[in-house]
Amino acid sequence: MKTLLCVEDERDLLQNNRRFFEKSGYTVLSAENLAQAREHLATNSPDAIILDIMLPDGLGLDLLKELREKGHDTPVLLLTAWGRPQNIAAGLRAGANDYLTKPFDYDVLLARVEAMLRGAEQIPEKVAKGSLTLNVIAGQTLLKGADMLLTQKEFAMLLLFSQNEGRTISAEYLYEKVWGQPLPDDSQAVKSTASRLRKKLAESGYTIRAERGEGYIFESE
Ligand code: CA
């Protein structure tokens, strides 16, 4: 199930959005201001964000810029009040994927969110992270130009990590994404693959930190 983060300070609208998306089969996190949105983002990785611009503690655009500066490519749809074209332009330049002006039609909102999520599933051909280059098509990772000779699982795990730098990823999620099935109860596969990968990353400037009971974080050293 996909998770959406809705950031909106008009309570009725926020509630309507939540009900609508839940009815459409999404898990919805809601935030009435930037502080609440940041709290959600510290512990969750929503699949897309629906972001109001004018919020009581700042501009949605500030949050968007923060995300992009940290390298997060979570799709963001901006909701903006009618008559503020400058916000739209600034928003798209700051890395928003789409926008909609209020008042909006729910069917259009849903279609736009679906389109963003489809776009997000397209995997890039190459991912560059500092001294690392992941060639997604060849399944090859170069560290300062030299092939790291990763196994298929190590590569899949590193790709997932590199797209979620700085975020905690649970062992369950890692297993599902890398092995393509639910995590078996007694599996050490995530732990051992992550630790082999950590050793191979020693010279890369990045590491994989295990958080007891929480998951794993890929971060620069
Ligand atoms: Ca607002």
PDB file of C-alpha atoms and ligand atoms in Angstrom:
ATOM      1  CA  MET A   1       0.000   0.000   0.000  1.00  0.00           C
ATOM      2  CA  LYS A   2       1.353   3.435  -0.938  1.00  0.00           C
ATOM      3  CA  THR A   3       1.713   6.115   1.706  1.00  0.00           C
ATOM      4  CA  LEU A   4       0.968   9.780   1.113  1.00  0.00           C
ATOM      5  CA  LEU A   5       1.921  12.675   3.340  1.00  0.00           C
ATOM      6  CA  CYS A   6      -0.670  15.464   3.189  1.00  0.00           C
ATOM      7  CA  VAL A   7       0.501  18.811   4.534  1.00  0.00           C
ATOM      8  CA  GLU A   8      -2.356  21.291   4.852  1.00  0.00           C
ATOM      9  CA  ASP A   9      -3.298  23.810   7.513  1.00  0.00           C
ATOM     10  CA  GLU A  10      -7.000  24.055   6.646  1.00  0.00           C
ATOM     11  CA  ARG A  11      -8.305  21.338   8.921  1.00  0.00           C
ATOM     12  CA  ASP A  12     -11.476  20.550   6.965  1.00  0.00           C
ATOM     13  CA  LEU A  13      -9.524  20.228   3.757  1.00  0.00           C
ATOM     14  CA  LEU A  14      -6.876  18.076   5.428  1.00  0.00           C
ATOM     15  CA  GLN A  15      -9.574  15.798   6.801  1.00  0.00           C
ATOM     16  CA  ASN A  16     -11.309  15.573   3.427  1.00  0.00           C
ATOM     17  CA  ASN A  17      -8.006  14.779   1.724  1.00  0.00           C
ATOM     18  CA  ARG A  18      -7.259  12.054   4.236  1.00  0.00           C
ATOM     19  CA  ARG A  19     -10.704  10.475   3.868  1.00  0.00           C
ATOM     20  CA  PHE A  20     -10.543  10.657   0.099  1.00  0.00           C
ATOM     21  CA  PHE A  21      -7.112   9.070  -0.215  1.00  0.00           C
ATOM     22  CA  GLU A  22      -7.841   6.416   2.395  1.00  0.00           C
ATOM     23  CA  LYS A  23     -10.979   5.485   0.463  1.00  0.00           C
ATOM     24  CA  SER A  24      -8.794   5.296  -2.655  1.00  0.00           C
ATOM     25  CA  GLY A  25      -6.556   2.733  -0.944  1.00  0.00           C
ATOM     26  CA  TYR A  26      -3.688   4.863   0.357  1.00  0.00           C
ATOM     27  CA  THR A  27      -2.201   5.134   3.805  1.00  0.00           C
ATOM     28  CA  VAL A  28      -2.294   8.804   4.762  1.00  0.00           C
ATOM     29  CA  LEU A  29      -0.052  10.725   7.112  1.00  0.00           C
ATOM     30  CA  SER A  30      -1.338  14.211   7.848  1.00  0.00           C
ATOM     31  CA  ALA A  31       0.442  17.314   9.014  1.00  0.00           C
ATOM     32  CA  GLU A  32      -1.011  20.740   9.752  1.00  0.00           C
ATOM     33  CA  ASN A  33       2.316  22.540   9.575  1.00  0.00           C
ATOM     34  CA  LEU A  34       5.952  22.148   8.581  1.00  0.00           C
ATOM     35  CA  ALA A  35       7.009  20.944  12.024  1.00  0.00           C
ATOM     36  CA  GLN A  36       4.564  18.031  11.909  1.00  0.00           C
ATOM     37  CA  ALA A  37       5.585  17.253   8.335  1.00  0.00           C
ATOM     38  CA  ARG A  38       9.260  17.126   9.364  1.00  0.00           C
ATOM     39  CA  GLU A  39       8.362  14.803  12.245  1.00  0.00           C
ATOM     40  CA  HIS A  40       6.652  12.401   9.856  1.00  0.00           C
ATOM     41  CA  LEU A  41       9.559  12.553   7.434  1.00  0.00           C
ATOM     42  CA  ALA A  42      12.046  11.761  10.189  1.00  0.00           C
ATOM     43  CA  THR A  43      10.415   8.382  10.759  1.00  0.00           C
ATOM     44  CA  ASN A  44       8.540   7.602   7.533  1.00  0.00           C
ATOM     45  CA  SER A  45       9.294   7.508   3.843  1.00  0.00           C
ATOM     46  CA  PRO A  46       6.015   8.429   2.119  1.00  0.00           C
ATOM     47  CA  ASP A  47       5.702   7.537  -1.565  1.00  0.00           C
ATOM     48  CA  ALA A  48       4.485  11.051  -2.387  1.00  0.00           C
ATOM     49  CA  ILE A  49       3.812  14.352  -0.649  1.00  0.00           C
ATOM     50  CA  ILE A  50       0.881  16.692  -1.219  1.00  0.00           C
ATOM     51  CA  LEU A  51       2.162  19.982   0.013  1.00  0.00           C
ATOM     52  CA  ASP A  52       0.295  23.183   0.727  1.00  0.00           C
ATOM     53  CA  ILE A  53       2.405  26.296   0.206  1.00  0.00           C
ATOM     54  CA  MET A  54       1.156  28.776   2.785  1.00  0.00           C
ATOM     55  CA  LEU A  55       1.539  27.158   6.209  1.00  0.00           C
ATOM     56  CA  PRO A  56       1.474  28.714   9.682  1.00  0.00           C
ATOM     57  CA  ASP A  57       5.167  28.085  10.360  1.00  0.00           C
ATOM     58  CA  GLY A  58       6.571  28.806   6.914  1.00  0.00           C
ATOM     59  CA  LEU A  59       6.342  27.961   3.245  1.00  0.00           C
ATOM     60  CA  GLY A  60       5.854  24.481   1.843  1.00  0.00           C
ATOM     61  CA  LEU A  61       8.566  25.454  -0.613  1.00  0.00           C
ATOM     62  CA  ASP A  62      11.099  25.532   2.231  1.00  0.00           C
ATOM     63  CA  LEU A  63      10.346  21.917   3.069  1.00  0.00           C
ATOM     64  CA  LEU A  64      10.571  21.011  -0.596  1.00  0.00           C
ATOM     65  CA  LYS A  65      13.996  22.645  -0.878  1.00  0.00           C
ATOM     66  CA  GLU A  66      15.184  20.847   2.262  1.00  0.00           C
ATOM     67  CA  LEU A  67      14.148  17.513   0.801  1.00  0.00           C
ATOM     68  CA  ARG A  68      15.833  18.087  -2.526  1.00  0.00           C
ATOM     69  CA  GLU A  69      19.005  19.375  -0.886  1.00  0.00           C
ATOM     70  CA  LYS A  70      19.182  16.134   1.078  1.00  0.00           C
ATOM     71  CA  GLY A  71      18.843  14.215  -2.178  1.00  0.00           C
ATOM     72  CA  HIS A  72      15.309  12.922  -1.539  1.00  0.00           C
ATOM     73  CA  ASP A  73      13.411  12.518  -4.781  1.00  0.00           C
ATOM     74  CA  THR A  74      10.010  11.760  -3.237  1.00  0.00           C
ATOM     75  CA  PRO A  75       7.417  13.129  -5.683  1.00  0.00           C
ATOM     76  CA  VAL A  76       5.838  16.348  -4.444  1.00  0.00           C
ATOM     77  CA  LEU A  77       2.591  17.890  -5.650  1.00  0.00           C
ATOM     78  CA  LEU A  78       2.065  21.474  -4.554  1.00  0.00           C
ATOM     79  CA  LEU A  79      -1.373  22.730  -3.683  1.00  0.00           C
ATOM     80  CA  THR A  80      -1.534  26.441  -4.095  1.00  0.00           C
ATOM     81  CA  ALA A  81      -4.219  29.075  -3.739  1.00  0.00           C
ATOM     82  CA  TRP A  82      -5.491  30.429  -7.026  1.00  0.00           C
ATOM     83  CA  GLY A  83      -3.799  33.599  -8.248  1.00  0.00           C
ATOM     84  CA  ARG A  84      -0.278  32.879  -7.089  1.00  0.00           C
ATOM     85  CA  PRO A  85       1.507  31.915 -10.295  1.00  0.00           C
ATOM     86  CA  GLN A  86       4.831  33.021  -8.829  1.00  0.00           C
ATOM     87  CA  ASN A  87       4.482  30.232  -6.253  1.00  0.00           C
ATOM     88  CA  ILE A  88       3.957  27.677  -8.973  1.00  0.00           C
ATOM     89  CA  ALA A  89       7.043  28.706 -10.904  1.00  0.00           C
ATOM     90  CA  ALA A  90       9.143  28.857  -7.744  1.00  0.00           C
ATOM     91  CA  GLY A  91       7.774  25.483  -6.691  1.00  0.00           C
ATOM     92  CA  LEU A  92       8.602  23.744  -9.940  1.00  0.00           C
ATOM     93  CA  ARG A  93      12.069  25.268  -9.924  1.00  0.00           C
ATOM     94  CA  ALA A  94      12.565  24.066  -6.340  1.00  0.00           C
ATOM     95  CA  GLY A  95      11.887  20.511  -7.468  1.00  0.00           C
ATOM     96  CA  ALA A  96       8.112  19.999  -7.267  1.00  0.00           C
ATOM     97  CA  ASN A  97       6.836  17.346  -9.672  1.00  0.00           C
ATOM     98  CA  ASP A  98       3.400  18.840 -10.188  1.00  0.00           C
ATOM     99  CA  TYR A  99       0.944  21.370  -8.802  1.00  0.00           C
ATOM    100  CA  LEU A 100      -2.757  21.970  -8.519  1.00  0.00           C
ATOM    101  CA  THR A 101      -4.572  25.189  -7.682  1.00  0.00           C
ATOM    102  CA  LYS A 102      -7.293  25.358  -5.068  1.00  0.00           C
ATOM    103  CA  PRO A 103     -10.163  24.725  -5.329  1.00  0.00           C
ATOM    104  CA  PHE A 104      -9.391  21.450  -7.052  1.00  0.00           C
ATOM    105  CA  ASP A 105     -11.288  18.425  -8.252  1.00  0.00           C
ATOM    106  CA  TYR A 106     -10.548  15.220  -6.324  1.00  0.00           C
ATOM    107  CA  ASP A 107     -10.555  13.075  -9.415  1.00  0.00           C
ATOM    108  CA  VAL A 108      -7.893  15.299 -10.966  1.00  0.00           C
ATOM    109  CA  LEU A 109      -5.878  15.276  -7.732  1.00  0.00           C
ATOM    110  CA  LEU A 110      -5.970  11.476  -7.621  1.00  0.00           C
ATOM    111  CA  ALA A 111      -4.992  11.168 -11.284  1.00  0.00           C
ATOM    112  CA  ARG A 112      -2.067  13.542 -10.758  1.00  0.00           C
ATOM    113  CA  VAL A 113      -0.863  11.613  -7.712  1.00  0.00           C
ATOM    114  CA  GLU A 114      -1.118   8.330  -9.630  1.00  0.00           C
ATOM    115  CA  ALA A 115       0.870   9.843 -12.497  1.00  0.00           C
ATOM    116  CA  MET A 116       3.576  11.062 -10.107  1.00  0.00           C
ATOM    117  CA  LEU A 117       3.821   7.628  -8.504  1.00  0.00           C
ATOM    118  CA  ARG A 118       4.164   5.966 -11.914  1.00  0.00           C
ATOM    119  CA  GLY A 119       6.948   8.399 -12.778  1.00  0.00           C
ATOM    120  CA  ALA A 120       8.684   7.677  -9.483  1.00  0.00           C
ATOM    121  CA  GLU A 121       8.790   3.973 -10.273  1.00  0.00           C
ATOM    122  CA  GLN A 122      10.874   4.532 -13.362  1.00  0.00           C
ATOM    123  CA  ILE A 123      14.352   3.585 -12.259  1.00  0.00           C
ATOM    124  CA  PRO A 124      17.139   5.855 -13.496  1.00  0.00           C
ATOM    125  CA  GLU A 125      19.909   4.345 -15.644  1.00  0.00           C
ATOM    126  CA  LYS A 126      22.638   5.681 -13.436  1.00  0.00           C
ATOM    127  CA  VAL A 127      22.837   6.809  -9.836  1.00  0.00           C
ATOM    128  CA  ALA A 128      25.845   8.824  -8.728  1.00  0.00           C
ATOM    129  CA  LYS A 129      26.665   9.279  -5.014  1.00  0.00           C
ATOM    130  CA  GLY A 130      29.982  10.890  -4.199  1.00  0.00           C
ATOM    131  CA  SER A 131      32.701   8.460  -5.328  1.00  0.00           C
ATOM    132  CA  LEU A 132      30.091   5.791  -6.167  1.00  0.00           C
ATOM    133  CA  THR A 133      28.395   5.271  -9.521  1.00  0.00           C
ATOM    134  CA  LEU A 134      25.662   2.680  -9.840  1.00  0.00           C
ATOM    135  CA  ASN A 135      24.940   1.542 -13.362  1.00  0.00           C
ATOM    136  CA  VAL A 136      21.416   0.245 -12.958  1.00  0.00           C
ATOM    137  CA  ILE A 137      21.191  -1.472 -16.332  1.00  0.00           C
ATOM    138  CA  ALA A 138      24.488  -3.340 -16.000  1.00  0.00           C
ATOM    139  CA  GLY A 139      24.010  -3.954 -12.260  1.00  0.00           C
ATOM    140  CA  GLN A 140      27.547  -2.709 -11.745  1.00  0.00           C
ATOM    141  CA  THR A 141      28.891  -0.318  -9.124  1.00  0.00           C
ATOM    142  CA  LEU A 142      32.053   1.681  -9.591  1.00  0.00           C
ATOM    143  CA  LEU A 143      33.949   3.080  -6.632  1.00  0.00           C
ATOM    144  CA  LYS A 144      36.348   5.784  -7.833  1.00  0.00           C
ATOM    145  CA  GLY A 145      36.122   4.130 -11.241  1.00  0.00           C
ATOM    146  CA  ALA A 146      36.877   0.561 -10.068  1.00  0.00           C
ATOM    147  CA  ASP A 147      34.246  -2.195 -10.177  1.00  0.00           C
ATOM    148  CA  MET A 148      33.183  -3.097  -6.622  1.00  0.00           C
ATOM    149  CA  LEU A 149      32.148  -6.577  -7.814  1.00  0.00           C
ATOM    150  CA  LEU A 150      28.906  -6.548  -5.838  1.00  0.00           C
ATOM    151  CA  THR A 151      26.591  -9.541  -5.860  1.00  0.00           C
ATOM    152  CA  GLN A 152      23.105  -9.021  -7.265  1.00  0.00           C
ATOM    153  CA  LYS A 153      21.598  -8.709  -3.773  1.00  0.00           C
ATOM    154  CA  GLU A 154      24.319  -6.324  -2.604  1.00  0.00           C
ATOM    155  CA  PHE A 155      23.723  -4.197  -5.673  1.00  0.00           C
ATOM    156  CA  ALA A 156      19.951  -4.126  -5.179  1.00  0.00           C
ATOM    157  CA  MET A 157      20.437  -3.199  -1.538  1.00  0.00           C
ATOM    158  CA  LEU A 158      22.933  -0.433  -2.335  1.00  0.00           C
ATOM    159  CA  LEU A 159      20.605   0.981  -4.991  1.00  0.00           C
ATOM    160  CA  LEU A 160      17.759   1.127  -2.490  1.00  0.00           C
ATOM    161  CA  PHE A 161      20.037   2.717   0.105  1.00  0.00           C
ATOM    162  CA  SER A 162      21.427   5.261  -2.343  1.00  0.00           C
ATOM    163  CA  GLN A 163      17.896   6.387  -3.165  1.00  0.00           C
ATOM    164  CA  ASN A 164      17.073   6.767   0.532  1.00  0.00           C
ATOM    165  CA  GLU A 165      20.209   8.333   1.959  1.00  0.00           C
ATOM    166  CA  GLY A 166      19.852   9.334   5.599  1.00  0.00           C
ATOM    167  CA  ARG A 167      16.584   7.499   6.099  1.00  0.00           C
ATOM    168  CA  THR A 168      15.994   4.508   8.317  1.00  0.00           C
ATOM    169  CA  ILE A 169      14.938   1.507   6.260  1.00  0.00           C
ATOM    170  CA  SER A 170      13.502  -1.450   8.138  1.00  0.00           C
ATOM    171  CA  ALA A 171      14.859  -4.973   7.610  1.00  0.00           C
ATOM    172  CA  GLU A 172      11.344  -6.013   6.524  1.00  0.00           C
ATOM    173  CA  TYR A 173      11.254  -3.369   3.793  1.00  0.00           C
ATOM    174  CA  LEU A 174      14.804  -4.148   2.644  1.00  0.00           C
ATOM    175  CA  TYR A 175      14.031  -7.842   2.410  1.00  0.00           C
ATOM    176  CA  GLU A 176      10.799  -7.266   0.516  1.00  0.00           C
ATOM    177  CA  LYS A 177      12.484  -4.979  -1.992  1.00  0.00           C
ATOM    178  CA  VAL A 178      15.718  -6.919  -2.457  1.00  0.00           C
ATOM    179  CA  TRP A 179      14.502 -10.510  -2.138  1.00  0.00           C
ATOM    180  CA  GLY A 180      11.008  -9.822  -3.463  1.00  0.00           C
ATOM    181  CA  GLN A 181       9.156 -11.586  -0.659  1.00  0.00           C
ATOM    182  CA  PRO A 182       8.191 -11.060   2.996  1.00  0.00           C
ATOM    183  CA  LEU A 183      10.987 -11.352   5.554  1.00  0.00           C
ATOM    184  CA  PRO A 184      11.101 -14.851   7.099  1.00  0.00           C
ATOM    185  CA  ASP A 185      11.160 -14.823  10.934  1.00  0.00           C
ATOM    186  CA  ASP A 186      14.668 -16.112  11.493  1.00  0.00           C
ATOM    187  CA  SER A 187      16.364 -14.616   8.427  1.00  0.00           C
ATOM    188  CA  GLN A 188      19.881 -13.244   8.840  1.00  0.00           C
ATOM    189  CA  ALA A 189      20.049 -12.394   5.136  1.00  0.00           C
ATOM    190  CA  VAL A 190      19.569  -8.635   5.526  1.00  0.00           C
ATOM    191  CA  LYS A 191      22.078  -8.434   8.357  1.00  0.00           C
ATOM    192  CA  SER A 192      24.776 -10.403   6.564  1.00  0.00           C
ATOM    193  CA  THR A 193      24.282  -8.681   3.211  1.00  0.00           C
ATOM    194  CA  ALA A 194      24.327  -5.248   4.884  1.00  0.00           C
ATOM    195  CA  SER A 195      27.526  -6.109   6.754  1.00  0.00           C
ATOM    196  CA  ARG A 196      29.295  -7.374   3.606  1.00  0.00           C
ATOM    197  CA  LEU A 197      28.190  -4.237   1.802  1.00  0.00           C
ATOM    198  CA  ARG A 198      29.449  -2.069   4.676  1.00  0.00           C
ATOM    199  CA  LYS A 199      32.926  -3.644   4.331  1.00  0.00           C
ATOM    200  CA  LYS A 200      32.958  -3.107   0.584  1.00  0.00           C
ATOM    201  CA  LEU A 201      31.943   0.551   1.117  1.00  0.00           C
ATOM    202  CA  ALA A 202      34.905   1.187   3.456  1.00  0.00           C
ATOM    203  CA  GLU A 203      36.718   3.520   1.051  1.00  0.00           C
ATOM    204  CA  SER A 204      33.605   5.169  -0.366  1.00  0.00           C
ATOM    205  CA  GLY A 205      32.905   7.839   2.238  1.00  0.00           C
ATOM    206  CA  TYR A 206      29.553   6.148   2.938  1.00  0.00           C
ATOM    207  CA  THR A 207      28.542   3.624   5.530  1.00  0.00           C
ATOM    208  CA  ILE A 208      25.534   1.570   6.564  1.00  0.00           C
ATOM    209  CA  ARG A 209      24.594   2.105  10.164  1.00  0.00           C
ATOM    210  CA  ALA A 210      22.400  -0.442  11.929  1.00  0.00           C
ATOM    211  CA  GLU A 211      19.880   0.954  14.382  1.00  0.00           C
ATOM    212  CA  ARG A 212      18.889  -1.689  16.880  1.00  0.00           C
ATOM    213  CA  GLY A 213      15.320  -2.800  16.276  1.00  0.00           C
ATOM    214  CA  GLU A 214      14.737   0.005  13.771  1.00  0.00           C
ATOM    215  CA  GLY A 215      16.600  -0.816  10.598  1.00  0.00           C
ATOM    216  CA  TYR A 216      19.523   0.470   8.576  1.00  0.00           C
ATOM    217  CA  ILE A 217      20.664   3.925   7.513  1.00  0.00           C
ATOM    218  CA  PHE A 218      22.928   4.663   4.550  1.00  0.00           C
ATOM    219  CA  GLU A 219      24.848   7.846   5.261  1.00  0.00           C
ATOM    220  CA  SER A 220      28.086   9.660   4.557  1.00  0.00           C
ATOM    221  CA  GLU A 221      30.826   9.157   7.139  1.00  0.00           C
TER     222      GLU A 221
HETATM  223 CA    CA B   1      -2.533  27.012   3.612  1.00  0.00          CA
END
